[in-house]
Short mmCIF file of C-alpha atoms and ligand atoms in Angstrom, two decimals:
data_model
loop_
_atom_site.label_atom_id
_atom_site.label_comp_id
_atom_site.label_asym_id
_atom_site.label_seq_id
_atom_site.Cartn_x
_atom_site.Cartn_y
_atom_site.Cartn_z
CA MET A 834 -98.03 82.27 -50.60
CA LYS A 835 -99.53 84.01 -53.27
CA ARG A 836 -97.32 86.75 -54.93
CA ARG A 837 -99.11 89.87 -56.43
CA SER A 838 -99.43 89.66 -59.94
CA LEU A 839 -97.74 91.64 -62.70
CA ILE A 840 -99.02 91.91 -66.36
CA ALA A 841 -96.49 93.98 -68.29
CA GLY A 842 -96.56 95.14 -71.79
CA ASN A 843 -93.69 95.22 -73.79
CA TRP A 844 -94.25 97.52 -76.70
CA LYS A 845 -90.93 96.78 -78.43
CA MET A 846 -90.13 99.12 -81.35
CA HIS A 847 -93.71 100.46 -81.86
CA THR A 848 -95.40 104.03 -81.36
CA THR A 849 -94.23 107.57 -81.51
CA ALA A 850 -95.50 110.00 -78.98
CA GLY A 851 -98.91 110.70 -80.25
CA ASP A 852 -100.11 106.92 -80.25
CA ALA A 853 -97.95 106.11 -77.25
CA ARG A 854 -99.99 108.52 -75.11
CA ASP A 855 -103.01 107.43 -76.73
CA LEU A 856 -102.48 103.80 -75.69
CA ALA A 857 -101.21 104.60 -72.17
CA LEU A 858 -104.35 106.73 -71.64
CA ALA A 859 -106.56 103.96 -72.96
CA VAL A 860 -104.66 101.46 -70.75
CA ALA A 861 -104.93 103.52 -67.79
CA THR A 862 -108.78 104.14 -68.22
CA ILE A 863 -109.21 100.34 -68.41
CA CYS A 864 -107.04 99.80 -65.37
CA SER A 865 -108.54 102.29 -63.11
CA ASP A 866 -110.65 99.72 -61.26
CA ILE A 867 -108.10 97.28 -60.89
CA LYS A 868 -106.23 97.38 -57.68
CA ASP A 869 -105.20 93.80 -57.09
CA ARG A 870 -102.69 93.62 -59.52
CA ASP A 871 -99.56 95.33 -61.09
CA VAL A 872 -99.50 96.68 -64.38
CA LEU A 873 -96.27 97.78 -66.32
CA LEU A 874 -95.79 99.26 -69.72
CA ALA A 875 -92.35 99.06 -71.20
CA PRO A 876 -92.35 101.69 -74.50
CA PRO A 877 -89.34 102.72 -76.71
CA PHE A 878 -87.18 105.10 -74.69
CA THR A 879 -88.04 107.92 -77.07
CA VAL A 880 -91.78 107.94 -75.73
CA LEU A 881 -90.95 106.81 -72.14
CA ALA A 882 -91.47 110.24 -70.76
CA ASP A 883 -94.72 110.74 -72.59
CA VAL A 884 -96.14 107.44 -71.13
CA ALA A 885 -94.79 108.08 -67.74
CA ASP A 886 -96.72 111.50 -67.81
CA SER A 887 -99.75 109.91 -69.17
CA VAL A 888 -99.95 107.18 -66.42
CA GLU A 889 -98.95 109.53 -63.67
CA ASN A 890 -100.91 108.65 -60.22
CA THR A 891 -102.40 105.69 -61.83
CA GLY A 892 -100.11 103.07 -60.27
CA ILE A 893 -99.13 101.76 -63.73
CA LEU A 894 -95.48 101.13 -63.54
CA VAL A 895 -93.29 102.24 -66.60
CA ALA A 896 -89.99 100.63 -67.96
CA GLY A 897 -87.34 100.83 -70.29
CA GLN A 898 -86.91 97.62 -72.55
CA ASN A 899 -83.03 97.68 -71.65
CA VAL A 900 -80.76 99.48 -69.56
CA CYS A 901 -76.84 100.34 -69.53
CA TRP A 902 -74.85 99.71 -66.21
CA GLU A 903 -73.12 102.97 -66.08
CA GLU A 904 -74.75 106.23 -65.01
CA LYS A 905 -73.25 108.49 -67.91
CA GLY A 906 -70.29 108.44 -70.36
CA ALA A 907 -69.18 107.21 -73.66
CA PHE A 908 -71.77 104.52 -74.53
CA THR A 909 -73.25 105.50 -77.60
CA GLY A 910 -76.64 104.12 -78.23
CA GLU A 911 -77.29 103.23 -74.81
CA ILE A 912 -79.63 104.54 -71.89
CA SER A 913 -78.61 104.70 -68.40
CA PRO A 914 -80.66 103.95 -65.13
CA VAL A 915 -80.55 107.44 -64.25
CA MET A 916 -82.08 108.69 -67.60
CA ILE A 917 -84.74 106.23 -67.18
CA LYS A 918 -85.54 107.21 -63.61
CA ALA A 919 -85.62 110.91 -64.72
CA ALA A 920 -88.06 110.16 -67.61
CA GLY A 921 -90.37 108.74 -65.04
CA GLY A 922 -89.41 104.98 -65.45
CA ALA A 923 -88.91 102.69 -62.55
CA ALA A 924 -87.87 99.43 -63.99
CA ALA A 925 -86.11 98.00 -67.01
CA ILE A 926 -86.49 94.70 -69.15
CA VAL A 927 -83.06 93.01 -69.43
CA GLY A 928 -82.13 89.81 -71.50
CA HIS A 929 -85.02 90.00 -73.77
CA SER A 930 -84.68 87.08 -76.51
CA GLU A 931 -84.65 89.74 -79.17
CA ARG A 932 -81.67 91.43 -77.45
CA ARG A 933 -79.80 87.96 -77.03
CA GLN A 934 -80.58 86.77 -80.83
CA ILE A 935 -80.59 89.95 -82.82
CA PHE A 936 -78.08 92.16 -81.03
CA LEU A 937 -76.06 89.09 -79.80
CA GLU A 938 -76.01 90.14 -76.01
CA THR A 939 -74.37 87.66 -73.80
CA ASP A 940 -75.15 86.45 -70.23
CA GLU A 941 -72.24 88.47 -69.16
CA LEU A 942 -73.27 91.53 -70.66
CA ILE A 943 -77.01 91.05 -69.60
CA ASN A 944 -75.38 90.46 -65.88
CA ARG A 945 -73.69 93.97 -66.09
CA ARG A 946 -77.41 95.58 -67.06
CA VAL A 947 -78.92 93.60 -64.37
CA SER A 948 -76.53 94.68 -61.54
CA GLY A 949 -76.22 98.33 -62.82
CA GLY A 950 -79.99 98.82 -63.13
CA LEU A 951 -80.38 97.31 -59.45
CA SER A 952 -77.84 99.66 -58.14
CA PHE A 953 -79.47 102.45 -59.32
CA GLY A 954 -82.87 101.22 -57.81
CA LEU A 955 -84.65 99.99 -60.69
CA THR A 956 -86.49 96.98 -60.71
CA ILE A 957 -85.40 94.57 -63.39
CA ILE A 958 -87.26 92.13 -65.31
CA LEU A 959 -84.67 89.42 -66.38
CA CYS A 960 -85.81 87.49 -69.48
CA VAL A 961 -84.81 83.80 -69.90
CA GLY A 962 -85.73 81.42 -72.52
CA GLU A 963 -84.74 78.40 -74.57
CA THR A 964 -84.93 78.06 -78.46
CA LEU A 965 -86.90 75.23 -80.01
CA GLU A 966 -83.86 73.42 -80.84
CA GLU A 967 -82.71 73.48 -77.46
CA ARG A 968 -86.05 72.28 -76.20
CA GLU A 969 -86.21 69.55 -78.78
CA ASP A 970 -82.47 68.51 -77.76
CA GLY A 971 -83.88 68.33 -73.96
CA GLU A 972 -81.36 71.19 -73.27
CA ALA A 973 -84.19 73.45 -72.02
CA PHE A 974 -83.40 73.28 -68.11
CA THR A 975 -79.80 73.41 -68.88
CA VAL A 976 -80.25 76.61 -70.98
CA LEU A 977 -82.41 78.20 -68.33
CA GLU A 978 -80.26 77.46 -65.49
CA LYS A 979 -77.07 78.83 -67.24
CA GLN A 980 -78.82 82.04 -68.07
CA VAL A 981 -80.41 82.33 -64.52
CA ARG A 982 -77.10 81.89 -62.88
CA ARG A 983 -75.07 84.14 -65.10
CA GLY A 984 -77.60 86.76 -65.02
CA LEU A 985 -78.07 86.96 -61.40
CA ALA A 986 -74.15 86.40 -60.79
CA GLY A 987 -73.34 88.88 -57.84
CA VAL A 988 -76.69 89.73 -57.19
CA HIS A 989 -77.29 90.06 -53.30
CA ALA A 990 -80.22 88.67 -51.76
CA ALA A 991 -81.34 91.96 -50.44
CA ASP A 992 -81.75 93.10 -54.26
CA MET A 993 -83.87 90.07 -55.09
CA ALA A 994 -87.11 91.96 -53.95
CA LYS A 995 -86.41 94.25 -57.27
CA VAL A 996 -85.83 91.24 -59.21
CA VAL A 997 -88.49 89.59 -61.53
CA ILE A 998 -87.93 86.76 -63.64
CA ALA A 999 -89.47 86.46 -67.13
CA TYR A 1000 -89.73 82.98 -68.79
CA GLU A 1001 -90.08 83.50 -72.51
CA PRO A 1002 -89.49 80.37 -74.74
CA VAL A 1003 -88.31 81.76 -77.84
CA TRP A 1004 -90.24 79.44 -79.89
CA ALA A 1005 -93.40 81.25 -78.38
CA ILE A 1006 -92.27 84.71 -78.89
CA GLY A 1007 -94.44 86.40 -81.54
CA THR A 1008 -95.29 83.01 -83.21
CA GLY A 1009 -98.86 82.49 -81.87
CA ARG A 1010 -97.49 79.30 -80.32
CA THR A 1011 -97.74 79.27 -76.51
CA ALA A 1012 -96.26 77.00 -73.91
CA SER A 1013 -99.08 74.86 -72.60
CA LYS A 1014 -100.08 75.60 -68.95
CA GLU A 1015 -98.32 72.27 -67.94
CA GLN A 1016 -94.92 73.21 -69.96
CA ALA A 1017 -94.92 76.75 -68.24
CA GLN A 1018 -95.85 75.59 -64.95
CA GLU A 1019 -93.12 73.03 -64.97
CA ILE A 1020 -90.53 75.53 -66.03
CA HIS A 1021 -91.69 78.09 -63.69
CA ALA A 1022 -91.32 75.51 -60.68
CA PHE A 1023 -87.92 74.76 -61.90
CA LEU A 1024 -86.92 78.44 -61.90
CA ARG A 1025 -88.37 78.93 -58.24
CA ARG A 1026 -86.48 75.89 -57.10
CA LEU A 1027 -83.44 77.26 -58.72
CA ILE A 1028 -83.74 80.59 -57.12
CA ALA A 1029 -84.21 78.71 -53.70
CA GLU A 1030 -81.09 77.14 -54.45
CA LEU A 1031 -79.17 80.35 -55.26
CA TYR A 1032 -80.57 82.28 -52.19
CA GLU A 1033 -83.16 81.09 -49.97
CA LYS A 1034 -86.62 79.63 -49.95
CA ASP A 1035 -88.25 82.63 -48.57
CA ILE A 1036 -86.65 84.57 -51.59
CA ALA A 1037 -87.71 82.26 -53.92
CA ALA A 1038 -91.20 82.24 -52.58
CA GLN A 1039 -91.30 85.97 -53.01
CA THR A 1040 -89.83 86.29 -56.53
CA ARG A 1041 -92.54 86.78 -59.22
CA ILE A 1042 -91.93 84.66 -62.33
CA LEU A 1043 -93.73 85.93 -65.37
CA TYR A 1044 -94.41 83.91 -68.56
CA GLY A 1045 -94.12 85.36 -71.86
CA GLY A 1046 -94.90 84.02 -75.38
CA SER A 1047 -98.23 84.92 -77.34
CA VAL A 1048 -100.00 85.63 -74.28
CA LYS A 1049 -103.80 86.29 -75.27
CA PRO A 1050 -107.06 86.85 -73.49
CA THR A 1051 -107.81 83.34 -74.54
CA ASN A 1052 -104.90 81.60 -72.61
CA ILE A 1053 -104.01 84.10 -69.77
CA ASP A 1054 -106.91 82.59 -67.21
CA GLU A 1055 -105.11 78.95 -67.82
CA LEU A 1056 -101.81 80.48 -67.32
CA MET A 1057 -102.45 82.32 -64.31
CA ALA A 1058 -104.22 79.43 -62.66
CA GLN A 1059 -100.66 77.84 -62.31
CA PRO A 1060 -99.36 77.94 -59.02
CA ASP A 1061 -95.85 79.25 -60.05
CA ILE A 1062 -96.83 81.72 -62.70
CA ASP A 1063 -97.23 85.20 -61.13
CA GLY A 1064 -97.95 87.14 -64.29
CA ALA A 1065 -97.15 87.90 -68.03
CA LEU A 1066 -95.00 89.73 -70.19
CA VAL A 1067 -97.04 90.61 -73.22
CA GLY A 1068 -95.66 91.72 -76.67
CA GLY A 1069 -98.03 91.94 -79.60
CA ALA A 1070 -101.04 91.69 -77.41
CA ALA A 1071 -99.99 94.80 -75.32
CA LEU A 1072 -100.26 97.16 -78.45
CA ASP A 1073 -104.27 97.34 -78.44
CA ALA A 1074 -105.59 98.55 -75.08
CA GLU A 1075 -108.78 96.64 -75.30
CA ILE A 1076 -107.00 93.29 -75.73
CA PHE A 1077 -104.16 94.21 -73.27
CA GLY A 1078 -106.98 95.12 -70.71
CA ARG A 1079 -108.65 91.64 -71.16
CA ILE A 1080 -105.53 90.15 -70.23
CA ILE A 1081 -104.93 92.34 -67.52
CA ALA A 1082 -108.46 91.48 -66.14
CA PHE A 1083 -107.71 87.72 -66.17
CA LYS A 1084 -109.67 85.67 -63.43
C1 LIG B 2010 -92.36 89.76 -75.60
O1 LIG B 2010 -91.89 90.46 -76.59
O2 LIG B 2010 -91.89 89.52 -74.66
C2 LIG B 2010 -93.69 88.70 -76.08
C3 LIG B 2010 -93.72 87.63 -75.16
O3 LIG B 2010 -94.12 88.84 -77.30
P1 LIG B 2010 -95.39 88.21 -77.99
O4 LIG B 2010 -96.41 88.19 -76.66
O5 LIG B 2010 -95.78 89.01 -79.10
O6 LIG B 2010 -95.00 86.95 -77.94
#
């Protein structure tokens, strides 16, 4: 079964209102003829509403780069799922390696974000990935299994339609170093088997698993040709509409 592809752009801590709107409009223009795949933009929270407004009725999805599990309350610095939806967002990235490494987010905290976001109807992109050291120590599969099991703890099968997994090897993010298509496919197949074990085969067959880590126009085609790679989570290359457009238009 071929799943609908998803190309997601993570803008990280880039753009203010003017350039965010320009970038979103440029992506929307580039995507206007593309109907057979999904495109998602994850801008900073401060411009989420501007971006959502700029891509209204284009089919482009907008996401937060993180999400709190509560609707409202004393959670200084956090953004709730309701706030994301009210600003025009439909999804959130959770567990990005920058959140795990720089802000010390644990699997348990990430799991609360996953569950909370889902309970308010957001689509969740759960990021997992091993460090270079873990890979070199032969720990990649163990680390990934732990991140997925803990990240999805308590998530019901019925909610899995709204879960996307993003495999992002930490050593490939923002480094210019990409996993080879064989390395990525091996991990994606492993993650799909793990989801089948945690839920069932049909759910695993429907779950989209994205690859992230220095995705560029020059490597997207071979990555997307792999049977278990359903899309890409793109960082740096998503900040240039023309380059991102070439990634979206993969063959
Ligand atoms: C990311 O931020 O999720 C990412 C994959 O970044 P980059 O494409 O720049 O490696």
